[in-house]
Amino acid sequence: MIFPQLQINKNQLTTNKSVYRPEIDGLRAFAVITVIAFHAYPNWLKGGFIGVDVFFVISGFLITGHIFENLDKGLFSFTNFFGRRIRRILPALILVMTCALTFGWFTLLADEYTQLGKHVFGGAIFISNFIYWEEAISYLTNSNNTKPMLHLWSLAVEEQFYIVWPCILWFAWKRKLNFPTILIIVGVLSFYLNMKFSNSHPIETFFWPIGRLWELISGSLLAWMFLYKSRFLATLKFGIDKYVPWKLHNKDLDANNSIIFNLMSFFGFFLLAYGVIYINEDLTYPSTWALIPVLGAVLIIASGSKSWLNRFILMNPIVVWFGLISYPLYLWHWPILSFLHILEGQTLSKELRFFAILISILIAWLTYKFIEIPFRKKIKPNLSILILVFGLFTIGIIGKLIENNDGYVNRLQSFLNQNERGHSQIQSTANLKETSICRKTFKSLSTGLCIYEGEAQPSVILFGDSHALHYYKGLKESLPNEEVAMLGGGWGGKFESALNPLLKHRERDLSNKIYNEIEANPSIHTIVLAHNASENNVEDYINTFDYFIKKGKNVIYVIDIPRINFSPKRCFDSRPLRIFPKEEFSCSTPKDIALEPLTTYRKKVFSALKQRPSVNFFDTADVLCDENFCYAKLQGMLLYSNSGKNPHLSSDGELLLGRRLGSLISTVK
C-alpha cells in the first residue's frame, strides 16, 4: 500500500448528486458568454477565452464529485458513467457536426470542405486538440476563422480527461490509495509541465491535455474537499481544515463564516473580471496566467449559494438559463460565426456578428429543449446510447470520406466552370518536402526546409521562411544558368515566429548551421533574404548585410508582401451557394491600408538599406500595387492564397514575383 486509505465519515458528506446548485449553472453562463464575446468581438473582450479554463474547473468538480460519491457507496460503474457522458455530450455534438457538413456541402469550396471533413472526423473521435496543434505549427495552415469546428479542441481535452480519470480513481480506490495525495501529485506535475514548456513549446502546452490537466484537477480537489473531511489536510497542522469549504457549509453557519463566504466570492469575481480584461492572446498561455481564472472559478464554487454575489448574479434566473443552454450554445456559436466569415470573405460587421449571436442563442435553446432533454430524460438510456454511438460513428466516417475524397470537388462543377483558373491557384503549390540531393549538398542540415534540385554546386541561396520559399519556382525558371537552393524553415504557429534569416537569430541551431553552410561553399555568390515581416531593429538588418558583404556575397533583400484585408476567395465570380448577394468587388485593398501593418517594418528596412547602398532590394509592393491600391488579382491571375498577419502567395503569385526577382538578380550579379 503506497498511501493509507482515508477513513471516510459518511456524516461528512455535504453534497449529493440530487442536489442542484444553480450558481454553478450561473458560472457556466459566465464562461460561455465570455468565450462568445471574445470570438465575436475580440478587441472588446481580449481575455474572454479564459471562459474555457472556467469550464475545465467546473467539469473537474462535477465529474470527480460524481465518481467519488459512487465509489464511496460501492455503486460506481464504468458502463453507467460513460453512458451518462454519452447522453450528455453526443446529442448536441452530432447535430452540430451534421448541420455543418450539410451546410458545407452547398457553400464550401473543395479545400474548405476537405478541411471540414477532417475536423469533423477529429471531433467524432475526440482528437481535435491534436489536429489543431498539428495545424498550428504549420505555417501554411488556413486562418482559424475558416475552421468551423475549431472550438472542439476544448471538448476533446475534456473527453480525454473523462476517459482516463475514472480509470485512475477506480484503480486508486481498489488499491485503497489516498485520493487527495493522488490529486495533488497529478495536479502539481501537470502544472509543473505547463510552466516548464509554456515558453519552449507553447502550442503543445496550449492544446495538449497534459498542460490543462491541472485545471480539471483543481475542480477535482475541490470536489473532494466538499465531500469529505480529509485527514490529509489535517496532518499539515496549519489549521487549514478550519477554513476549507466543508467546514463552512454546515447548518450552524455563523456571521464570521458568512463574511468568509462573501470574501471568497468577491475575490473570485475580481480574478475573473481581471482575467477577461487584462489577459490577452499576446501572452504566453496557459503558464501562470491561467491561475487567475482557475483560482477565480474555484473560489466562486467554494463560496456556494450563501454568498451574496453568487445569489445576486449567478443565481439570477436569466443567468441560470444561459447556464442551462451553455453547452449547445458553445457548440453552435463558433460554426455560425465561422461560416459567415467564410462566406463574406472578410471581417464581419458588428451588426452581423450580433445577429449571429442571437441566432446561436435561439438554436441552442431549441437544441437543449428538443434534442438534449429527450435523449437525457425521455428516451430509454440503452436505446439513446445505441442511437448516439451509431450517429457519432456515422458522422465520423462521413467526415473521413469527405477528407479522403478532397471535398468532393465534382459537386462544384458550375462554380468551377466560372472560376477554373482561380480555384486551381488558390493554394500555394511550392514543394515543401525536402529533396535528397539538398541534404547531400548541405550535409549539416538534417532539419528545416532544404530544397535544391540542381546538379552542380549552388550559386544562389534563398534564405528565410515560407515567405522566401515563395520565390523558388520563379527564380528557377528565370535563372536557367544558376543553381538555386532554398534554405530555412517555417515552423512557429501562434506564439513563435518562423525562422528569421537575420544574424540576430543565429543562436538557433538551424540558423547557425545555414550560416556555416553558406560560408563553407565558395560557389554561392548571391544571398536572397526574405521573411515574414518582423519587428527587428535597424542594426539587425545592417549587421546581417555587413556579414554577407564581408564574405564577398551579393545581398538582395526582399521586402515582404502587402497585407490584403479580405480572403482571396472573394475574388471568385461566385460561390456554390451564397446567403448574401455578391457585390461588385475589385479584389483590391487601398494601398495605405495594405501597407499600414508593415509601416514600422518598412521604415527600419529602408533605413538600413539607405546606410548600405551596395545591398539591392526587391519591393514586392512595386509589383502588387499601383499608386492607390494593392491587388490580389491581376490579369486574371489570383496572386494570394490567404490573407491575415501571415499571408502567402498563390502559385501564380509565386511565379510572377519569382520571375521579377530573377530579373533583378540577373542585372546585379
GROMACS .gro file of N, CA and C in nm, residues 5 8 10 13 15 60-76 81 165-166 168-170 172-173 177-183 217 219-228:
model
  144
    5GLN      N    1  -0.538   0.449   0.305
    5GLN     CA    2  -0.670   0.495   0.265
    5GLN      C    3  -0.731   0.578   0.376
    8ILE      N    4  -1.342   0.732   0.573
    8ILE     CA    5  -1.447   0.824   0.529
    8ILE      C    6  -1.562   0.823   0.628
   10LYS      N    7  -1.930   0.907   0.672
   10LYS     CA    8  -2.048   0.933   0.588
   10LYS      C    9  -2.121   1.059   0.632
   13LEU      N   10  -2.048   1.390   0.440
   13LEU     CA   11  -2.093   1.418   0.304
   13LEU      C   12  -2.182   1.541   0.307
   15THR      N   13  -2.271   1.705  -0.008
   15THR     CA   14  -2.343   1.720  -0.133
   15THR      C   15  -2.392   1.586  -0.177
   60GLY      N   16  -1.412   1.934  -1.391
   60GLY     CA   17  -1.336   1.856  -1.294
   60GLY      C   18  -1.411   1.841  -1.162
   61PHE      N   19  -1.476   1.949  -1.119
   61PHE     CA   20  -1.551   1.946  -0.994
   61PHE      C   21  -1.670   1.851  -1.001
   62LEU      N   22  -1.751   1.864  -1.103
   62LEU     CA   23  -1.874   1.784  -1.112
   62LEU      C   24  -1.846   1.638  -1.142
   63ILE      N   25  -1.757   1.611  -1.236
   63ILE     CA   26  -1.729   1.473  -1.274
   63ILE      C   27  -1.663   1.397  -1.161
   64THR      N   28  -1.561   1.458  -1.099
   64THR     CA   29  -1.491   1.390  -0.991
   64THR      C   30  -1.582   1.372  -0.870
   65GLY      N   31  -1.665   1.471  -0.841
   65GLY     CA   32  -1.760   1.456  -0.731
   65GLY      C   33  -1.853   1.339  -0.753
   66HIS      N   34  -1.903   1.324  -0.876
   66HIS     CA   35  -1.990   1.211  -0.909
   66HIS      C   36  -1.918   1.078  -0.890
   67ILE      N   37  -1.794   1.071  -0.935
   67ILE     CA   38  -1.717   0.946  -0.921
   67ILE      C   39  -1.692   0.914  -0.775
   68PHE      N   40  -1.650   1.014  -0.695
   68PHE     CA   41  -1.624   0.992  -0.554
   68PHE      C   42  -1.747   0.939  -0.481
   69GLU      N   43  -1.861   1.002  -0.507
   69GLU     CA   44  -1.985   0.961  -0.440
   69GLU      C   45  -2.018   0.816  -0.470
   70ASN      N   46  -2.008   0.779  -0.595
   70ASN     CA   47  -2.045   0.643  -0.633
   70ASN      C   48  -1.943   0.540  -0.588
   71LEU      N   49  -1.815   0.575  -0.586
   71LEU     CA   50  -1.714   0.484  -0.532
   71LEU      C   51  -1.738   0.463  -0.383
   72ASP      N   52  -1.769   0.570  -0.313
   72ASP     CA   53  -1.793   0.563  -0.170
   72ASP      C   54  -1.911   0.472  -0.136
   73LYS      N   55  -2.013   0.475  -0.221
   73LYS     CA   56  -2.133   0.394  -0.198
   73LYS      C   57  -2.123   0.256  -0.260
   74GLY      N   58  -2.010   0.229  -0.329
   74GLY     CA   59  -1.995   0.100  -0.395
   74GLY      C   60  -2.083   0.084  -0.516
   75LEU      N   61  -2.124   0.198  -0.576
   75LEU     CA   62  -2.217   0.193  -0.689
   75LEU      C   63  -2.152   0.233  -0.821
   76PHE      N   64  -2.021   0.263  -0.818
   76PHE     CA   65  -1.959   0.312  -0.941
   76PHE      C   66  -1.956   0.204  -1.047
   81PHE      N   67  -2.121   0.533  -1.595
   81PHE     CA   68  -2.051   0.661  -1.607
   81PHE      C   69  -2.042   0.705  -1.753
  165TRP      N   70  -0.944   0.964  -1.638
  165TRP     CA   71  -0.956   0.995  -1.496
  165TRP      C   72  -1.038   0.893  -1.416
  166PRO      N   73  -1.152   0.847  -1.462
  166PRO     CA   74  -1.226   0.746  -1.386
  166PRO      C   75  -1.145   0.618  -1.365
  168ILE      N   76  -0.818   0.598  -1.334
  168ILE     CA   77  -0.719   0.624  -1.230
  168ILE      C   78  -0.783   0.621  -1.092
  169LEU      N   79  -0.897   0.689  -1.078
  169LEU     CA   80  -0.964   0.693  -0.948
  169LEU      C   81  -1.015   0.556  -0.907
  170TRP      N   82  -1.069   0.480  -1.001
  170TRP     CA   83  -1.116   0.345  -0.968
  170TRP      C   84  -1.000   0.256  -0.923
  172ALA      N   85  -0.719   0.359  -0.788
  172ALA     CA   86  -0.677   0.406  -0.656
  172ALA      C   87  -0.771   0.356  -0.547
  173TRP      N   88  -0.901   0.355  -0.577
  173TRP     CA   89  -1.000   0.307  -0.480
  173TRP      C   90  -0.983   0.157  -0.453
  177LEU      N   91  -0.570   0.355  -0.211
  177LEU     CA   92  -0.473   0.463  -0.210
  177LEU      C   93  -0.539   0.593  -0.165
  178ASN      N   94  -0.456   0.687  -0.128
  178ASN     CA   95  -0.503   0.814  -0.075
  178ASN      C   96  -0.543   0.907  -0.189
  179PHE      N   97  -0.673   0.934  -0.201
  179PHE     CA   98  -0.723   1.015  -0.311
  179PHE      C   99  -0.662   1.155  -0.319
  180PRO      N  100  -0.667   1.236  -0.211
  180PRO     CA  101  -0.615   1.373  -0.224
  180PRO      C  102  -0.467   1.378  -0.256
  181THR      N  103  -0.392   1.280  -0.208
  181THR     CA  104  -0.249   1.276  -0.241
  181THR      C  105  -0.230   1.256  -0.390
  182ILE      N  106  -0.309   1.167  -0.447
  182ILE     CA  107  -0.302   1.142  -0.591
  182ILE      C  108  -0.343   1.268  -0.668
  183LEU      N  109  -0.450   1.333  -0.623
  183LEU     CA  110  -0.496   1.455  -0.689
  183LEU      C  111  -0.386   1.561  -0.689
  217ILE      N  112  -0.803   1.914  -1.245
  217ILE     CA  113  -0.770   1.858  -1.114
  217ILE      C  114  -0.804   1.958  -1.003
  219GLY      N  115  -1.060   2.151  -0.990
  219GLY     CA  116  -1.200   2.124  -0.959
  219GLY      C  117  -1.217   1.992  -0.888
  220SER      N  118  -1.136   1.892  -0.924
  220SER     CA  119  -1.144   1.760  -0.860
  220SER      C  120  -1.109   1.768  -0.713
  221LEU      N  121  -1.003   1.840  -0.681
  221LEU     CA  122  -0.962   1.854  -0.541
  221LEU      C  123  -1.068   1.928  -0.461
  222LEU      N  124  -1.131   2.027  -0.522
  222LEU     CA  125  -1.239   2.098  -0.455
  222LEU      C  126  -1.356   2.003  -0.429
  223ALA      N  127  -1.386   1.916  -0.524
  223ALA     CA  128  -1.494   1.818  -0.505
  223ALA      C  129  -1.464   1.727  -0.388
  224TRP      N  130  -1.338   1.686  -0.375
  224TRP     CA  131  -1.301   1.601  -0.260
  224TRP      C  132  -1.323   1.675  -0.129
  225MET      N  133  -1.282   1.800  -0.124
  225MET     CA  134  -1.295   1.877  -0.001
  225MET      C  135  -1.441   1.902   0.035
  226PHE      N  136  -1.526   1.912  -0.066
  226PHE     CA  137  -1.669   1.928  -0.039
  226PHE      C  138  -1.728   1.800   0.020
  227LEU      N  139  -1.677   1.688  -0.022
  227LEU     CA  140  -1.739   1.561   0.015
  227LEU      C  141  -1.687   1.504   0.147
  228TYR      N  142  -1.559   1.528   0.176
  228TYR     CA  143  -1.500   1.460   0.292
  228TYR      C  144  -1.416   1.555   0.375
   0.00000   0.00000   0.00000
